[in-house]
Amino acid sequence: MLTEIERQEIMTELQKYSLKQAGCIEALRIIQKYRGWVSDEGIRDIAKILEMTPDEVDSVATYYNLIFRKPVGKHVILVCDSVSCWIMGYDFVREHLTSRLGIHLGETTADGQFTILPVACLGACDKAPAMMVNNELHAYLDEERIDEILKKYGRKET
Ligand code: FES
């Protein structure tokens, strides 16, 4: 069930659109902002407000890879695996992250702090390799830089 704050924010957002269904992505983003991800219940709640079927809302949610349909960690690391980053060291970045955090792509650490997900181009090709953590872009990645970033987000040294 939506909280009053979520409902209010969605209703305010919908005023920007002549067709309420056009606010679907924003409604999903609002729920994710408060809960970290969008559950089946959240999908049904949005569907009711937007006069869509749950399947229609879910198809929008699953089309956009930045809407999470499963619980994720407190910090979501999106690692770019598109061509410039691939050439400039994606394999190294992925291996360093997965080894430091002890998880594979698509997984969340046992303490619920970090999730690593692959993502298409972050628009920082000239600064490759790049990744984004909680909407903050990090570029020119190397081993030292990745360790600094993980530390900044609270990863404890082992
Ligand atoms: S290819 Fe990685 S940011 Fe564009």
PDB file of C-alpha atoms and ligand atoms in Angstrom:
ATOM      1  CA  MET A   1       0.000   0.000   0.000  1.00  0.00           C
ATOM      2  CA  LEU A   2       1.329   3.429  -0.909  1.00  0.00           C
ATOM      3  CA  THR A   3       2.223   5.811   1.877  1.00  0.00           C
ATOM      4  CA  GLU A   4       0.493   9.172   1.925  1.00  0.00           C
ATOM      5  CA  ILE A   5       3.760  10.858   0.909  1.00  0.00           C
ATOM      6  CA  GLU A   6       4.222   8.518  -2.062  1.00  0.00           C
ATOM      7  CA  ARG A   7       0.614   8.991  -3.148  1.00  0.00           C
ATOM      8  CA  GLN A   8       0.844  12.781  -2.838  1.00  0.00           C
ATOM      9  CA  GLU A   9       4.090  12.921  -4.784  1.00  0.00           C
ATOM     10  CA  ILE A  10       2.667  10.749  -7.559  1.00  0.00           C
ATOM     11  CA  MET A  11      -0.511  12.841  -7.774  1.00  0.00           C
ATOM     12  CA  THR A  12       1.569  16.041  -7.967  1.00  0.00           C
ATOM     13  CA  GLU A  13       3.699  14.529 -10.721  1.00  0.00           C
ATOM     14  CA  LEU A  14       0.652  13.446 -12.699  1.00  0.00           C
ATOM     15  CA  GLN A  15      -0.532  17.057 -12.952  1.00  0.00           C
ATOM     16  CA  LYS A  16       2.278  17.600 -15.471  1.00  0.00           C
ATOM     17  CA  TYR A  17       0.724  15.159 -17.944  1.00  0.00           C
ATOM     18  CA  SER A  18      -2.477  15.405 -19.941  1.00  0.00           C
ATOM     19  CA  LEU A  19      -2.616  11.603 -19.980  1.00  0.00           C
ATOM     20  CA  LYS A  20      -2.041  10.090 -16.546  1.00  0.00           C
ATOM     21  CA  GLN A  21      -0.457   6.931 -18.024  1.00  0.00           C
ATOM     22  CA  ALA A  22       2.400   9.143 -19.260  1.00  0.00           C
ATOM     23  CA  GLY A  23       3.474   9.529 -15.627  1.00  0.00           C
ATOM     24  CA  CYS A  24       4.139   5.806 -15.242  1.00  0.00           C
ATOM     25  CA  ILE A  25       7.937   6.042 -15.136  1.00  0.00           C
ATOM     26  CA  GLU A  26       7.829   8.912 -12.662  1.00  0.00           C
ATOM     27  CA  ALA A  27       5.425   6.981 -10.435  1.00  0.00           C
ATOM     28  CA  LEU A  28       7.811   4.018 -10.507  1.00  0.00           C
ATOM     29  CA  ARG A  29      10.745   6.291  -9.699  1.00  0.00           C
ATOM     30  CA  ILE A  30       8.890   7.799  -6.757  1.00  0.00           C
ATOM     31  CA  ILE A  31       8.185   4.393  -5.224  1.00  0.00           C
ATOM     32  CA  GLN A  32      11.774   3.335  -5.812  1.00  0.00           C
ATOM     33  CA  LYS A  33      13.051   6.512  -4.210  1.00  0.00           C
ATOM     34  CA  TYR A  34      11.331   5.620  -0.951  1.00  0.00           C
ATOM     35  CA  ARG A  35      11.667   1.813  -0.984  1.00  0.00           C
ATOM     36  CA  GLY A  36      14.805   1.153  -3.016  1.00  0.00           C
ATOM     37  CA  TRP A  37      12.913  -1.064  -5.484  1.00  0.00           C
ATOM     38  CA  VAL A  38       9.398  -1.675  -6.830  1.00  0.00           C
ATOM     39  CA  SER A  39       7.510  -4.720  -5.559  1.00  0.00           C
ATOM     40  CA  ASP A  40       4.513  -6.435  -7.196  1.00  0.00           C
ATOM     41  CA  GLU A  41       2.330  -4.593  -4.702  1.00  0.00           C
ATOM     42  CA  GLY A  42       3.861  -1.288  -5.825  1.00  0.00           C
ATOM     43  CA  ILE A  43       3.114  -2.210  -9.442  1.00  0.00           C
ATOM     44  CA  ARG A  44      -0.524  -2.924  -8.556  1.00  0.00           C
ATOM     45  CA  ASP A  45      -0.849   0.347  -6.616  1.00  0.00           C
ATOM     46  CA  ILE A  46       0.511   2.368  -9.531  1.00  0.00           C
ATOM     47  CA  ALA A  47      -1.719   0.495 -11.977  1.00  0.00           C
ATOM     48  CA  LYS A  48      -4.770   1.445  -9.966  1.00  0.00           C
ATOM     49  CA  ILE A  49      -3.860   5.146  -9.909  1.00  0.00           C
ATOM     50  CA  LEU A  50      -2.928   5.262 -13.590  1.00  0.00           C
ATOM     51  CA  GLU A  51      -5.872   3.143 -14.751  1.00  0.00           C
ATOM     52  CA  MET A  52      -3.526   0.647 -16.346  1.00  0.00           C
ATOM     53  CA  THR A  53      -3.252  -3.104 -15.878  1.00  0.00           C
ATOM     54  CA  PRO A  54      -0.470  -4.366 -13.585  1.00  0.00           C
ATOM     55  CA  ASP A  55       1.061  -6.102 -16.622  1.00  0.00           C
ATOM     56  CA  GLU A  56       1.221  -2.801 -18.502  1.00  0.00           C
ATOM     57  CA  VAL A  57       2.957  -1.087 -15.578  1.00  0.00           C
ATOM     58  CA  ASP A  58       5.305  -4.043 -15.177  1.00  0.00           C
ATOM     59  CA  SER A  59       6.229  -3.910 -18.855  1.00  0.00           C
ATOM     60  CA  VAL A  60       7.262  -0.266 -18.417  1.00  0.00           C
ATOM     61  CA  ALA A  61       9.173  -1.121 -15.228  1.00  0.00           C
ATOM     62  CA  THR A  62      11.077  -3.989 -16.774  1.00  0.00           C
ATOM     63  CA  TYR A  63      11.862  -2.066 -19.964  1.00  0.00           C
ATOM     64  CA  TYR A  64      13.925   0.478 -18.018  1.00  0.00           C
ATOM     65  CA  ASN A  65      16.927  -1.137 -16.397  1.00  0.00           C
ATOM     66  CA  LEU A  66      17.119   1.566 -13.717  1.00  0.00           C
ATOM     67  CA  ILE A  67      13.816   0.496 -12.213  1.00  0.00           C
ATOM     68  CA  PHE A  68      14.607  -2.358  -9.859  1.00  0.00           C
ATOM     69  CA  ARG A  69      12.008  -5.130  -9.564  1.00  0.00           C
ATOM     70  CA  LYS A  70      13.966  -6.984  -6.903  1.00  0.00           C
ATOM     71  CA  PRO A  71      15.479  -5.694  -3.672  1.00  0.00           C
ATOM     72  CA  VAL A  72      18.898  -4.137  -4.141  1.00  0.00           C
ATOM     73  CA  GLY A  73      21.608  -3.042  -1.760  1.00  0.00           C
ATOM     74  CA  LYS A  74      21.871   0.380  -0.182  1.00  0.00           C
ATOM     75  CA  HIS A  75      24.433   1.313  -2.828  1.00  0.00           C
ATOM     76  CA  VAL A  76      23.781   0.211  -6.420  1.00  0.00           C
ATOM     77  CA  ILE A  77      26.896   0.060  -8.573  1.00  0.00           C
ATOM     78  CA  LEU A  78      26.117   0.242 -12.289  1.00  0.00           C
ATOM     79  CA  VAL A  79      29.117  -0.901 -14.291  1.00  0.00           C
ATOM     80  CA  CYS A  80      29.173   0.180 -17.905  1.00  0.00           C
ATOM     81  CA  ASP A  81      29.797  -2.731 -20.274  1.00  0.00           C
ATOM     82  CA  SER A  82      29.384  -0.847 -23.554  1.00  0.00           C
ATOM     83  CA  VAL A  83      32.045  -0.557 -26.191  1.00  0.00           C
ATOM     84  CA  SER A  84      34.310   2.280 -24.965  1.00  0.00           C
ATOM     85  CA  CYS A  85      34.398   0.938 -21.439  1.00  0.00           C
ATOM     86  CA  TRP A  86      34.874  -2.569 -22.766  1.00  0.00           C
ATOM     87  CA  ILE A  87      37.942  -1.448 -24.696  1.00  0.00           C
ATOM     88  CA  MET A  88      39.291   0.636 -21.823  1.00  0.00           C
ATOM     89  CA  GLY A  89      39.077  -2.020 -19.121  1.00  0.00           C
ATOM     90  CA  TYR A  90      35.542  -3.189 -18.290  1.00  0.00           C
ATOM     91  CA  ASP A  91      36.826  -6.702 -17.540  1.00  0.00           C
ATOM     92  CA  PHE A  92      39.292  -5.354 -15.037  1.00  0.00           C
ATOM     93  CA  VAL A  93      36.698  -3.113 -13.374  1.00  0.00           C
ATOM     94  CA  ARG A  94      34.179  -5.955 -13.095  1.00  0.00           C
ATOM     95  CA  GLU A  95      36.763  -8.380 -11.733  1.00  0.00           C
ATOM     96  CA  HIS A  96      38.108  -5.889  -9.217  1.00  0.00           C
ATOM     97  CA  LEU A  97      34.638  -4.989  -7.956  1.00  0.00           C
ATOM     98  CA  THR A  98      33.412  -8.571  -7.736  1.00  0.00           C
ATOM     99  CA  SER A  99      36.562  -9.681  -5.969  1.00  0.00           C
ATOM    100  CA  ARG A 100      36.513  -6.781  -3.485  1.00  0.00           C
ATOM    101  CA  LEU A 101      32.825  -7.256  -2.673  1.00  0.00           C
ATOM    102  CA  GLY A 102      32.719 -11.057  -2.943  1.00  0.00           C
ATOM    103  CA  ILE A 103      29.681 -11.088  -5.235  1.00  0.00           C
ATOM    104  CA  HIS A 104      28.947 -11.521  -8.935  1.00  0.00           C
ATOM    105  CA  LEU A 105      27.115  -9.150 -11.251  1.00  0.00           C
ATOM    106  CA  GLY A 106      23.438  -9.062 -10.325  1.00  0.00           C
ATOM    107  CA  GLU A 107      24.103  -9.956  -6.688  1.00  0.00           C
ATOM    108  CA  THR A 108      23.939  -8.074  -3.399  1.00  0.00           C
ATOM    109  CA  THR A 109      26.432  -8.361  -0.562  1.00  0.00           C
ATOM    110  CA  ALA A 110      25.253 -10.301   2.497  1.00  0.00           C
ATOM    111  CA  ASP A 111      25.198  -7.113   4.576  1.00  0.00           C
ATOM    112  CA  GLY A 112      22.843  -5.493   2.048  1.00  0.00           C
ATOM    113  CA  GLN A 113      25.269  -2.654   1.333  1.00  0.00           C
ATOM    114  CA  PHE A 114      26.190  -3.166  -2.324  1.00  0.00           C
ATOM    115  CA  THR A 115      24.599  -4.502  -5.511  1.00  0.00           C
ATOM    116  CA  ILE A 116      26.538  -4.671  -8.772  1.00  0.00           C
ATOM    117  CA  LEU A 117      24.621  -4.461 -12.043  1.00  0.00           C
ATOM    118  CA  PRO A 118      25.783  -4.157 -15.646  1.00  0.00           C
ATOM    119  CA  VAL A 119      24.469  -1.159 -17.551  1.00  0.00           C
ATOM    120  CA  ALA A 120      24.639   0.175 -21.080  1.00  0.00           C
ATOM    121  CA  CYS A 121      26.600   3.341 -21.872  1.00  0.00           C
ATOM    122  CA  LEU A 122      26.553   5.957 -19.111  1.00  0.00           C
ATOM    123  CA  GLY A 123      27.384   8.747 -21.551  1.00  0.00           C
ATOM    124  CA  ALA A 124      30.939   9.097 -20.260  1.00  0.00           C
ATOM    125  CA  CYS A 125      32.708   7.228 -23.060  1.00  0.00           C
ATOM    126  CA  ASP A 126      35.532   9.770 -23.202  1.00  0.00           C
ATOM    127  CA  LYS A 127      36.258   9.032 -19.541  1.00  0.00           C
ATOM    128  CA  ALA A 128      36.066   5.224 -19.767  1.00  0.00           C
ATOM    129  CA  PRO A 129      36.016   2.949 -17.954  1.00  0.00           C
ATOM    130  CA  ALA A 130      33.124   4.298 -15.943  1.00  0.00           C
ATOM    131  CA  MET A 131      30.540   3.261 -13.396  1.00  0.00           C
ATOM    132  CA  MET A 132      27.793   4.950 -11.440  1.00  0.00           C
ATOM    133  CA  VAL A 133      27.052   4.538  -7.742  1.00  0.00           C
ATOM    134  CA  ASN A 134      23.718   5.872  -6.482  1.00  0.00           C
ATOM    135  CA  ASN A 135      23.428   8.231  -9.460  1.00  0.00           C
ATOM    136  CA  GLU A 136      26.980   9.555  -9.035  1.00  0.00           C
ATOM    137  CA  LEU A 137      29.291   9.012 -11.994  1.00  0.00           C
ATOM    138  CA  HIS A 138      32.818   7.713 -11.430  1.00  0.00           C
ATOM    139  CA  ALA A 139      35.214   7.679 -14.362  1.00  0.00           C
ATOM    140  CA  TYR A 140      38.803   6.911 -15.317  1.00  0.00           C
ATOM    141  CA  LEU A 141      38.569   3.876 -13.090  1.00  0.00           C
ATOM    142  CA  ASP A 142      41.602   1.995 -11.940  1.00  0.00           C
ATOM    143  CA  GLU A 143      42.274  -0.251  -8.951  1.00  0.00           C
ATOM    144  CA  GLU A 144      43.086   2.577  -6.580  1.00  0.00           C
ATOM    145  CA  ARG A 145      40.121   4.687  -7.667  1.00  0.00           C
ATOM    146  CA  ILE A 146      37.685   1.784  -7.265  1.00  0.00           C
ATOM    147  CA  ASP A 147      38.992   1.097  -3.749  1.00  0.00           C
ATOM    148  CA  GLU A 148      38.595   4.784  -2.837  1.00  0.00           C
ATOM    149  CA  ILE A 149      35.026   4.801  -4.160  1.00  0.00           C
ATOM    150  CA  LEU A 150      34.053   1.644  -2.260  1.00  0.00           C
ATOM    151  CA  LYS A 151      35.557   3.097   0.905  1.00  0.00           C
ATOM    152  CA  LYS A 152      33.611   6.317   0.406  1.00  0.00           C
ATOM    153  CA  TYR A 153      30.399   4.284   0.323  1.00  0.00           C
ATOM    154  CA  GLY A 154      31.302   2.457   3.493  1.00  0.00           C
ATOM    155  CA  ARG A 155      33.005  -0.752   2.417  1.00  0.00           C
ATOM    156  CA  LYS A 156      35.142  -1.912   5.287  1.00  0.00           C
ATOM    157  CA  GLU A 157      38.662  -3.144   4.589  1.00  0.00           C
ATOM    158  CA  THR A 158      39.104  -6.872   5.102  1.00  0.00           C
TER     159      THR A 158
HETATM  160  S1  FES B   1      30.738   3.092 -23.191  1.00  0.00           S
HETATM  161 FE1  FES B   1      30.937   3.297 -21.049  1.00  0.00          FE
HETATM  162  S2  FES B   1      30.259   5.308 -20.696  1.00  0.00           S
HETATM  163 FE2  FES B   1      29.921   5.029 -22.803  1.00  0.00          FE
END
